[in-house]
PDB file of C-alpha atoms and ligand atoms in Angstrom:
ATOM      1  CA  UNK B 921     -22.303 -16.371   2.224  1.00  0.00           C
ATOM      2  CA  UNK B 922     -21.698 -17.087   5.895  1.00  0.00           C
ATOM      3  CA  UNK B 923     -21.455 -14.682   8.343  1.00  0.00           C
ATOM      4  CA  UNK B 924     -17.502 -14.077   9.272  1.00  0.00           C
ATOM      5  CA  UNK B 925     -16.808 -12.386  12.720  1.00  0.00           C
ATOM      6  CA  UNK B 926     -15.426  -8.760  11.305  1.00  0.00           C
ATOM      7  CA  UNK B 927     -12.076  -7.869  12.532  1.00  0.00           C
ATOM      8  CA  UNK B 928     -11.318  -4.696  11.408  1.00  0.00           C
ATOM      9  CA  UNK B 929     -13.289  -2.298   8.474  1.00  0.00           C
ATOM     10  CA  UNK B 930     -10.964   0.625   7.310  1.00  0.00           C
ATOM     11  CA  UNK B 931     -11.538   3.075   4.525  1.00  0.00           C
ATOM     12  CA  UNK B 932     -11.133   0.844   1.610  1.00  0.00           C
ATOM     13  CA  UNK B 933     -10.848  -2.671   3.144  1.00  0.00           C
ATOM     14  CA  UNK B 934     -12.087  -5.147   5.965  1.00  0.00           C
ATOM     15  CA  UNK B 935     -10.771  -7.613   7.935  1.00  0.00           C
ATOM     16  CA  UNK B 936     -12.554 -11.032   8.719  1.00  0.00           C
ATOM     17  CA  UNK B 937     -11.445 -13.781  10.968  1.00  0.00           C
ATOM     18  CA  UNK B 938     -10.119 -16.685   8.649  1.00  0.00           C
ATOM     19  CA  UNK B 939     -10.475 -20.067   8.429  1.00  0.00           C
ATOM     20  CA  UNK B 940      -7.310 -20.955  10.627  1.00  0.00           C
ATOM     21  CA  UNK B 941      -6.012 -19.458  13.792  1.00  0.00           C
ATOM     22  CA  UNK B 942      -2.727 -16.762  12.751  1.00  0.00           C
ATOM     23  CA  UNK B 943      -4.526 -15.784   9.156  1.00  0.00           C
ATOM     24  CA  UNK B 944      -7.736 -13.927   7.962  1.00  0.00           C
ATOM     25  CA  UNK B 945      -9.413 -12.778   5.503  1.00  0.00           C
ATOM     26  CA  UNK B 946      -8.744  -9.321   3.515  1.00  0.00           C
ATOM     27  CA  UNK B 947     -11.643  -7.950   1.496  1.00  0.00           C
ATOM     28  CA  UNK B 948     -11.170  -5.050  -0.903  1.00  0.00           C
ATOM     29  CA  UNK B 949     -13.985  -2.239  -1.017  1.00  0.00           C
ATOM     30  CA  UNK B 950     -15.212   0.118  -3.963  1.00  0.00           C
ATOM     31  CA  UNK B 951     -14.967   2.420  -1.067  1.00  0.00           C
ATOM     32  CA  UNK B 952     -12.541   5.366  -1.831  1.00  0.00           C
ATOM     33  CA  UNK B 953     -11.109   8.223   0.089  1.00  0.00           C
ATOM     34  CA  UNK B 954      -9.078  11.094   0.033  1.00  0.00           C
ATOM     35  CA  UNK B 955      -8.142  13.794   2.074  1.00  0.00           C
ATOM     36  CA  UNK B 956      -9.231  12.539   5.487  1.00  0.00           C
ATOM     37  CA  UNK B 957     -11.959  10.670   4.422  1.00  0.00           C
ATOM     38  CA  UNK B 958     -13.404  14.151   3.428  1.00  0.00           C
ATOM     39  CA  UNK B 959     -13.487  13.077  -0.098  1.00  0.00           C
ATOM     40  CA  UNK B 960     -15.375  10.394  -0.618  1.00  0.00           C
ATOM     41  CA  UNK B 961     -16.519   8.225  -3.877  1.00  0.00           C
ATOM     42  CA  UNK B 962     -17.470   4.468  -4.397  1.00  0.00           C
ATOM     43  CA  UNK B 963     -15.903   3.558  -7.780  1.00  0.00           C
ATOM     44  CA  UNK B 964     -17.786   0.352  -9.230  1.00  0.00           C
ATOM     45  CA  UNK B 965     -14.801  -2.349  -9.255  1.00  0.00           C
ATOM     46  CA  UNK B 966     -11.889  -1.180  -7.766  1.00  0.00           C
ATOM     47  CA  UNK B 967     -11.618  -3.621  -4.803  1.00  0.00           C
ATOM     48  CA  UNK B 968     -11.609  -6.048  -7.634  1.00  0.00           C
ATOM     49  CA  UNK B 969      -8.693  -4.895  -9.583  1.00  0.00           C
ATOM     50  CA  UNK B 970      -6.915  -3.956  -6.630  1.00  0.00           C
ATOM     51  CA  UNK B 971      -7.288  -7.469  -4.709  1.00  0.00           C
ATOM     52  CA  UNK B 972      -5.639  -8.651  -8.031  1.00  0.00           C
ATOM     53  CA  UNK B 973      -2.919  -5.835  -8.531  1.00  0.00           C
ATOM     54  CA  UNK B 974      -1.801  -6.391  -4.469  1.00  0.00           C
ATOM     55  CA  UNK B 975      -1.812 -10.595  -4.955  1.00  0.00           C
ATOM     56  CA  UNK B 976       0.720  -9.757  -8.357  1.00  0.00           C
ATOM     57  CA  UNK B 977       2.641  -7.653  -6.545  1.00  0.00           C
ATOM     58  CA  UNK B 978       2.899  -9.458  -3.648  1.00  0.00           C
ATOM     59  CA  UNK B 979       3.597 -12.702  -5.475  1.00  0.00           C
ATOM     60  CA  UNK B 980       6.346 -11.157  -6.868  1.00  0.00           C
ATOM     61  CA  UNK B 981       8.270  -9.774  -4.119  1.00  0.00           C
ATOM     62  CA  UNK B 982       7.461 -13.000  -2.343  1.00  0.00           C
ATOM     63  CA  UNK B 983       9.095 -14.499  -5.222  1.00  0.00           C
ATOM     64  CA  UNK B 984      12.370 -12.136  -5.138  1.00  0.00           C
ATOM     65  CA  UNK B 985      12.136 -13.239  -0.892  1.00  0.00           C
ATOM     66  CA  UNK B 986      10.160 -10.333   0.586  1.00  0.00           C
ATOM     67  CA  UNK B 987       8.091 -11.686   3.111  1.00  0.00           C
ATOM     68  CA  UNK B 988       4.568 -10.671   2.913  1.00  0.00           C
ATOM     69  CA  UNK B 989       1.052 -11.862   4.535  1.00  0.00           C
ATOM     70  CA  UNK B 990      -0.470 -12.753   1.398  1.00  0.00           C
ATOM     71  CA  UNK B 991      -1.425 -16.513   1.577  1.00  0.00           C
ATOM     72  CA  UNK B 992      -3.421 -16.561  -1.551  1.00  0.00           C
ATOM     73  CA  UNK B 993      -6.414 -15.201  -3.470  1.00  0.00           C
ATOM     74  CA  UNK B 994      -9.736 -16.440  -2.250  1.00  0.00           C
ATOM     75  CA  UNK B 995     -11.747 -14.820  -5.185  1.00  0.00           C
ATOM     76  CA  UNK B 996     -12.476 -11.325  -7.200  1.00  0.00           C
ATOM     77  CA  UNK B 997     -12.690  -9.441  -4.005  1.00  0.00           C
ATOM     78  CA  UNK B 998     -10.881 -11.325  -0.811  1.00  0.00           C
ATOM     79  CA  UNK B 999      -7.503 -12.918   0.090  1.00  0.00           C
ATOM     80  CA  UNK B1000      -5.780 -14.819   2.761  1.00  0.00           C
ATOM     81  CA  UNK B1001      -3.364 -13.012   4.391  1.00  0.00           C
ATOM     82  CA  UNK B1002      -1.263 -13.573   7.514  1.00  0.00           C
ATOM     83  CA  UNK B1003      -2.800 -12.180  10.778  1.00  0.00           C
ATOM     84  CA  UNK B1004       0.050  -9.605  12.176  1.00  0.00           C
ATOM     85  CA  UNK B1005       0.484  -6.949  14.557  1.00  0.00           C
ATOM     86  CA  UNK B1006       0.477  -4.055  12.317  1.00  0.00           C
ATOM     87  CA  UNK B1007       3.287  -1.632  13.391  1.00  0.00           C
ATOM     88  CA  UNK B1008       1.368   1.792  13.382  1.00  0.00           C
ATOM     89  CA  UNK B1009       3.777   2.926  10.647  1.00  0.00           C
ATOM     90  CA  UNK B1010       2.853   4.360   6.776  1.00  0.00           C
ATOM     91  CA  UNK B1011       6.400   4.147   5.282  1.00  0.00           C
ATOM     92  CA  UNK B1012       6.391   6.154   2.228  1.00  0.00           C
ATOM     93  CA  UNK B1013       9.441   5.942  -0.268  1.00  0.00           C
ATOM     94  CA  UNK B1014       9.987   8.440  -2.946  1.00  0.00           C
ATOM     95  CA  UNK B1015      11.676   8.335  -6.043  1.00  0.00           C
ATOM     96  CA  UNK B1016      10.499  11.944  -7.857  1.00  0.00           C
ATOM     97  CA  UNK B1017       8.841  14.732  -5.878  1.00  0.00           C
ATOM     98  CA  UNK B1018       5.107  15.134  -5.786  1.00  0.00           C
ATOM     99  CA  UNK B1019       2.050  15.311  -3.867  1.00  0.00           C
ATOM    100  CA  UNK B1020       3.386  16.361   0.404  1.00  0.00           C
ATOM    101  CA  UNK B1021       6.896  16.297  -0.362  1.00  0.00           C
ATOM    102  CA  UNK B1022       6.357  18.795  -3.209  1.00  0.00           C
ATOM    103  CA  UNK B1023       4.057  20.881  -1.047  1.00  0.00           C
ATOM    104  CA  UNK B1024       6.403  20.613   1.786  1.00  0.00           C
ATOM    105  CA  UNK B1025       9.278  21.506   0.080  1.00  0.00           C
ATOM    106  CA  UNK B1026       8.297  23.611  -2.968  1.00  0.00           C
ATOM    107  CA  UNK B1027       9.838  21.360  -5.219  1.00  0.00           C
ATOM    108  CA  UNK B1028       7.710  20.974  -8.671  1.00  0.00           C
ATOM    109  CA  UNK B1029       6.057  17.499  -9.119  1.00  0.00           C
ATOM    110  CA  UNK B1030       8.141  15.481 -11.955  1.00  0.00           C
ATOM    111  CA  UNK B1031      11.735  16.965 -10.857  1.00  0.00           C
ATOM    112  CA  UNK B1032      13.836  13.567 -10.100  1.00  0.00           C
ATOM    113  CA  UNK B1033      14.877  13.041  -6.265  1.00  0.00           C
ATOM    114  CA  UNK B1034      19.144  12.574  -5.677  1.00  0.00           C
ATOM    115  CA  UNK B1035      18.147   9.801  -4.263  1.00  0.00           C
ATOM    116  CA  UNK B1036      15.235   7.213  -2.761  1.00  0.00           C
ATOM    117  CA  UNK B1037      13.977   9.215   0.338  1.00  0.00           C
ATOM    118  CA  UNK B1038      12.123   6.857   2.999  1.00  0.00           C
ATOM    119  CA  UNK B1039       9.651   8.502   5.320  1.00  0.00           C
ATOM    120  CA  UNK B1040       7.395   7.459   8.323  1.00  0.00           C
ATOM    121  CA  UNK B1041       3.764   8.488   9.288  1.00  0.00           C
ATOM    122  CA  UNK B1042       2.062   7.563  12.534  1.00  0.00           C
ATOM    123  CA  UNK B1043      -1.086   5.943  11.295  1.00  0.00           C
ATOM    124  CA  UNK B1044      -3.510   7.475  13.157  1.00  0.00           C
ATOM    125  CA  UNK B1045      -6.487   9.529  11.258  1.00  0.00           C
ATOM    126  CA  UNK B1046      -7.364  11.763  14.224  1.00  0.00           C
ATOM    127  CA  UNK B1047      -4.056  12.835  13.935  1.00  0.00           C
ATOM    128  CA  UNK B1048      -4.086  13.806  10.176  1.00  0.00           C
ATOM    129  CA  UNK B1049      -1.092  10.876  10.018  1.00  0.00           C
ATOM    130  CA  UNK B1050       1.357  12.918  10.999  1.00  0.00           C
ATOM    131  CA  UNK B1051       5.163  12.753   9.384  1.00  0.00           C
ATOM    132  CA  UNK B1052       7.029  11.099  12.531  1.00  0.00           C
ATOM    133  CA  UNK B1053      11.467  11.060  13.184  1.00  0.00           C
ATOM    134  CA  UNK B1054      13.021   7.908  14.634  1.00  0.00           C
ATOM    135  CA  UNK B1055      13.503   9.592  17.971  1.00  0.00           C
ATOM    136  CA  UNK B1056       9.290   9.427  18.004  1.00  0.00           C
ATOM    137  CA  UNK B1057       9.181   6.140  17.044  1.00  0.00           C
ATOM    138  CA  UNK B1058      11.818   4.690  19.581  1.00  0.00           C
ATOM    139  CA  UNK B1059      10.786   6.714  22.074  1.00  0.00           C
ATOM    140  CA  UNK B1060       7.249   6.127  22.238  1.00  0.00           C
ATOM    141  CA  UNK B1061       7.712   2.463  21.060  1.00  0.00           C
ATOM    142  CA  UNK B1062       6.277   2.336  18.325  1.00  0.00           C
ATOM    143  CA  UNK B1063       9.111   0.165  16.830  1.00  0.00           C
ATOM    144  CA  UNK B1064      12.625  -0.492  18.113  1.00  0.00           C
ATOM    145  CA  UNK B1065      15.878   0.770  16.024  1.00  0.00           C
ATOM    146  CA  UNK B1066      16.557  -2.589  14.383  1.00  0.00           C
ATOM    147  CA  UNK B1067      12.746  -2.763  13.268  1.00  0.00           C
ATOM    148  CA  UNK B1068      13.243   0.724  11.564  1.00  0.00           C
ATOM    149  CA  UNK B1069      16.301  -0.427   9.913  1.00  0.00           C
ATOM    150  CA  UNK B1070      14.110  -3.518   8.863  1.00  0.00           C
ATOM    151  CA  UNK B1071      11.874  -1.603   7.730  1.00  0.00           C
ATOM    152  CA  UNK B1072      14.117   0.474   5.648  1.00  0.00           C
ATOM    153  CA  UNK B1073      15.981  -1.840   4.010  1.00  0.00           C
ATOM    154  CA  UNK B1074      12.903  -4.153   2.842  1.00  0.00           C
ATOM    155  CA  UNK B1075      11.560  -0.438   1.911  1.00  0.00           C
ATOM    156  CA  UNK B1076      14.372   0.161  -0.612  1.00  0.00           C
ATOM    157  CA  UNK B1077      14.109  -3.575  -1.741  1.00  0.00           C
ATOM    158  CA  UNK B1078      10.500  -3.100  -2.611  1.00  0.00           C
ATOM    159  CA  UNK B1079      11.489  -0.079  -4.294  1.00  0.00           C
ATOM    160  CA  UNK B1080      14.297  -1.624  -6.634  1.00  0.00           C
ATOM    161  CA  UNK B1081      12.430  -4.323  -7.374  1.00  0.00           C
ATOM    162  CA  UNK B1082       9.003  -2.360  -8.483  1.00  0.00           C
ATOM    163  CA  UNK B1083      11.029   0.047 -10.002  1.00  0.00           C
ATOM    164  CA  UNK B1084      12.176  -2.555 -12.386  1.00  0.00           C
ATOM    165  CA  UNK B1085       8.621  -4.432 -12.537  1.00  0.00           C
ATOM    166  CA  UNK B1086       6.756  -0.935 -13.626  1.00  0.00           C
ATOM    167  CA  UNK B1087       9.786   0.251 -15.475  1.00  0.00           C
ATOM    168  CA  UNK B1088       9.503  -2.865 -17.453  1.00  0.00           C
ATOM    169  CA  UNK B1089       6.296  -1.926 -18.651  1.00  0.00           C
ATOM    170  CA  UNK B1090       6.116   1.558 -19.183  1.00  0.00           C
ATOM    171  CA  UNK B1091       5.293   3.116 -15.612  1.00  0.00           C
ATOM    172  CA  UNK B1092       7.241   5.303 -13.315  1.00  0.00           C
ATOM    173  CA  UNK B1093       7.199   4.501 -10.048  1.00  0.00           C
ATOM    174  CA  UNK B1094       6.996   7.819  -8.572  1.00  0.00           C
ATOM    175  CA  UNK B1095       6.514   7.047  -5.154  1.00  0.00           C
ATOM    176  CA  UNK B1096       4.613   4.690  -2.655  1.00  0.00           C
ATOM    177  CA  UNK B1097       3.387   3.501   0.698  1.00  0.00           C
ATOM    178  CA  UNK B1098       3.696   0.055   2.654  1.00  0.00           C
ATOM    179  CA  UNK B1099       3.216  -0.973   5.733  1.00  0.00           C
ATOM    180  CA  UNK B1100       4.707  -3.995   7.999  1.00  0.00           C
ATOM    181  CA  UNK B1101       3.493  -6.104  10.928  1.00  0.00           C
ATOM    182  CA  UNK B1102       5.014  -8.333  13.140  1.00  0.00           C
ATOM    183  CA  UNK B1103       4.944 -11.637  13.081  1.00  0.00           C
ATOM    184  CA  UNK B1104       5.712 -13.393  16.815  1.00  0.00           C
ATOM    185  CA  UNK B1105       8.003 -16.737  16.942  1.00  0.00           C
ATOM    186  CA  UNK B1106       8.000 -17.600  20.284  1.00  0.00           C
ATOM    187  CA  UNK B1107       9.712 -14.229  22.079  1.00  0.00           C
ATOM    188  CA  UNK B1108      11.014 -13.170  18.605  1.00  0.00           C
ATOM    189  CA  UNK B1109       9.435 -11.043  16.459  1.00  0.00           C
ATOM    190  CA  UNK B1110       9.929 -10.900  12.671  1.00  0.00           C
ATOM    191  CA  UNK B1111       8.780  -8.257  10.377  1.00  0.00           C
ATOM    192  CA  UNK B1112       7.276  -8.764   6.936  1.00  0.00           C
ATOM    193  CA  UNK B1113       5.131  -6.705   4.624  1.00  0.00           C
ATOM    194  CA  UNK B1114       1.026  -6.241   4.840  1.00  0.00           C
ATOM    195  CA  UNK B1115      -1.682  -4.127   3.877  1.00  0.00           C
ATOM    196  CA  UNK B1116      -1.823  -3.694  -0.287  1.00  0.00           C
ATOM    197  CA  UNK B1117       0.071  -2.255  -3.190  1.00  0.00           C
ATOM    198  CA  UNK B1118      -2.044  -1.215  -5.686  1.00  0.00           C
ATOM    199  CA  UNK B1119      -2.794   2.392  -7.103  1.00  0.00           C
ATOM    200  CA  UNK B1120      -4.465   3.487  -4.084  1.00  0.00           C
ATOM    201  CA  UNK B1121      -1.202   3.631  -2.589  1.00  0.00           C
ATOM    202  CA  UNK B1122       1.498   4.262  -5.734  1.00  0.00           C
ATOM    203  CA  UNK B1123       1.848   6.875  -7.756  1.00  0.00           C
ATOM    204  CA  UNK B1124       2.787   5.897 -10.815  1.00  0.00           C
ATOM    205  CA  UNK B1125       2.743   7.819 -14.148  1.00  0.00           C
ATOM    206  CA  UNK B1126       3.315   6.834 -17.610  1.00  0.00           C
ATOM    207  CA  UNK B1127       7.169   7.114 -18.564  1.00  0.00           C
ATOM    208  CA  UNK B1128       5.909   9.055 -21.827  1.00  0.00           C
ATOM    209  CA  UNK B1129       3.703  11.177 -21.029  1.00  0.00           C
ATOM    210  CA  UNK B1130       3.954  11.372 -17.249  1.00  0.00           C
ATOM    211  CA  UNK B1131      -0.133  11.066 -16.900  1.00  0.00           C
ATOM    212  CA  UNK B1132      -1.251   9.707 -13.703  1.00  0.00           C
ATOM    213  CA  UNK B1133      -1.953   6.146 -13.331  1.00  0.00           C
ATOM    214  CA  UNK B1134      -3.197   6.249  -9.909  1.00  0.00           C
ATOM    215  CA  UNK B1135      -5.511   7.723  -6.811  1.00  0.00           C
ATOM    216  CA  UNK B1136      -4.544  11.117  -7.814  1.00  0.00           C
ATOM    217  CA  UNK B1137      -7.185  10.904 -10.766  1.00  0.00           C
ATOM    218  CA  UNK B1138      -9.894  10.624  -7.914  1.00  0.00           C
ATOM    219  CA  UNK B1139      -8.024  13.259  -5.325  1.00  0.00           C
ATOM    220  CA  UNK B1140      -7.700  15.930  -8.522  1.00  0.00           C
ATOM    221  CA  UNK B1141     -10.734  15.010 -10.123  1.00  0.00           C
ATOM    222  CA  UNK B1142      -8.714  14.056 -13.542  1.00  0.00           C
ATOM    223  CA  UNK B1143     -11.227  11.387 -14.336  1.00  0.00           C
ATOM    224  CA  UNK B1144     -10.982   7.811 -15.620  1.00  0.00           C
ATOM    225  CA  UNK B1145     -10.057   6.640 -12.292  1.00  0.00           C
ATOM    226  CA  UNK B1146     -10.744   3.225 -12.829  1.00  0.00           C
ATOM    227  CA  UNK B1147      -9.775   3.395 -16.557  1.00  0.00           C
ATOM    228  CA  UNK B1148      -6.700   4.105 -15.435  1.00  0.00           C
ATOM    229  CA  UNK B1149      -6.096   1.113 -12.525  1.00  0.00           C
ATOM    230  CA  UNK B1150      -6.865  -1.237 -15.432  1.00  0.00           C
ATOM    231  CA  UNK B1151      -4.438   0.102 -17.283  1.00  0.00           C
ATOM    232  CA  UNK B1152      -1.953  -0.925 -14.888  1.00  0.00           C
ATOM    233  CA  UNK B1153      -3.503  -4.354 -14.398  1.00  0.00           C
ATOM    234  CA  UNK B1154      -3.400  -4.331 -18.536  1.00  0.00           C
ATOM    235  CA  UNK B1155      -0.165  -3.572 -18.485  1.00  0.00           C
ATOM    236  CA  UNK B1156       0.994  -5.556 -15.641  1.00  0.00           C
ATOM    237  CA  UNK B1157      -0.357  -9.028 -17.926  1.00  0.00           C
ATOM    238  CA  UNK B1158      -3.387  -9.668 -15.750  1.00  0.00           C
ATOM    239  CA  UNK B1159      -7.060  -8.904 -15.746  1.00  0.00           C
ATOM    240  CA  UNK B1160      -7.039 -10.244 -19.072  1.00  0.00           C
ATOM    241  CA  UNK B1161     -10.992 -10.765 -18.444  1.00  0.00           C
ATOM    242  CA  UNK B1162     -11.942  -7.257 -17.396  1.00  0.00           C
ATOM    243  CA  UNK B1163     -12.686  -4.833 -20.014  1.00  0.00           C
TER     244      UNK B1163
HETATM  245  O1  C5P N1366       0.465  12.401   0.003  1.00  0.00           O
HETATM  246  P1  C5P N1366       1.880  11.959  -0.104  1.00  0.00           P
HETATM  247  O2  C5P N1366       2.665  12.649  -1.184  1.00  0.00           O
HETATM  248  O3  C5P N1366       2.609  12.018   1.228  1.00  0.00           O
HETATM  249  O4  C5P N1366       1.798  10.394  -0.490  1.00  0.00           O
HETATM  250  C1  C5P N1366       2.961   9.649  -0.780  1.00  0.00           C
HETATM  251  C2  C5P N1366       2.531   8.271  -1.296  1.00  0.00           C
HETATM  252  O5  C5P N1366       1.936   7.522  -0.254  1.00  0.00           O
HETATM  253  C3  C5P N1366       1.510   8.324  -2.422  1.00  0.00           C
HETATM  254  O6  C5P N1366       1.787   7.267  -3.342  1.00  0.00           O
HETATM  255  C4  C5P N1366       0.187   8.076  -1.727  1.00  0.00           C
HETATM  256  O7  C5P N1366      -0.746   7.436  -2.576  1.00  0.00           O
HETATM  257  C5  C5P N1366       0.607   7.143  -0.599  1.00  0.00           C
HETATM  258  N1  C5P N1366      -0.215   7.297   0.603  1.00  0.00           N
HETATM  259  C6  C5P N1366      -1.098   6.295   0.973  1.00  0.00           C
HETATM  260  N2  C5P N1366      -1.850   6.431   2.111  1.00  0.00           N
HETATM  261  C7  C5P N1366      -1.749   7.514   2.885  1.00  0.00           C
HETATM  262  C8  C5P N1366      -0.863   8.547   2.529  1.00  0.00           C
HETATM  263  C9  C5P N1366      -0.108   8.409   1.365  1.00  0.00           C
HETATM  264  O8  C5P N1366      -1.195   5.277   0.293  1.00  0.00           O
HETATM  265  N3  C5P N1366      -2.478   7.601   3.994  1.00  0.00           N
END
């Protein structure tokens, strides 16, 4: 392999420059991490099926007219994606309460939400990514009002749509985290979706049985972490060639 001028390396993925100026390369790790970072594992494969859950996903909401930096899928662990300038956001809708919003709010995991509730954490680890209002995030400029509202209605879009898509197959989409970046057309600046969508960042439960589908097998230590990601992929139609 060559060597590739590294960009960025997070907790489960790093950047490399790509082949053309305005995209690069996003490689998926094995890497895993919880609490912090003070929970840590490598689990053999899972940048693999998660570089192929993110490029479905993304494909489809691409296909529905969500505009997302995926380019295309460069091979088991790497895809071209859009370069951005990643608002500092984690926007985290929920459709039933679990995991902070239970803990927050004393609400048992499972009980159904009135409604979709869209939240917004300052990504910043130091900080513990703390929850953040609007007033924080317009006044320290972090994104402007109309970017928020972009952000929340492309939010709830991705959250109808993969409501359906999971639904469709047996899943509950319990909750889930995106992020945006900005893309820059001459002085205007448009917003689409970047980073992944894969289990790492969904919860998402059987519709049965309500067992976990997703990173909370490795933050709970239920097991069958990466039994459980192919599942999804399984029942999602791809990975047909993984065990
Ligand atoms: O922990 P919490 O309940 O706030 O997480 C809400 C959703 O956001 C979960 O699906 C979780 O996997 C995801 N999340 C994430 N990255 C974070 C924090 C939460 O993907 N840093």
């Amino acid at each position: 392999m060559t060597r590739r001028k590294k960009i960025y390396e997070g907790k489960a993925k790093i950047l490399y420059e790509g082949p053309e100026p305005g995209t690069l390369i996003q490689y998926f790790k094995d890497d895993t991490t919880a609490f912090d970072a003070t929970k840590k594992a490598v689990l053999e494969g899972k940048g693999v099926i998660n570089n192929r859950i993110s490029e479905y996903i993304m494909t489809r909401l691409g296909s529905i007219g969500v505009q997302t930096h995926f380019i295309k899928r460069l091979n088991l662990r790497e895809q071209l994606i859009r370069e951005v300038e990643i608002i500092p956001l984690e926007v985290v809708c929920r459709n039933v309460a679990a995991g902070s919003l239970s803990t927050r709010f004393g609400m048992p995991e499972g009980q159904a939400l009135p409604r979709s509730i869209i939240e917004f954490y300052l990504k910043d680890d130091k900080l513990h990514d703390p929850m953040v209002a609007e007033e924080h995030i317009t006044a320290f400029n972090w994104a402007s009002t109309q970017e928020i509202d972009d952000m929340m209605a492309l939010t709830l879009r991705v959250n109808d749509f993969l409501t359906g898509m999971f639904g469709a197959v047996g899943i509950t989409l319990v909750d889930f985290k995106i992020e945006f970046g900005r893309i820059w057309e001459n002085d205007f600046a448009r917003i689409i979706l970047a980073d992944e969508i894969s289990p790492d960042s969904c919860r998402l439960w059987d519709a049965q049985t309500n067992e976990k589908l997703d990173k909370d097998r490795f933050r709970r230590d239920l097991g069958n972490v990466i039994e459980s990601y192919t599942e999804v992929a399984r029942r999602l139609g791809i990975m047909k060639e993984m065990p």
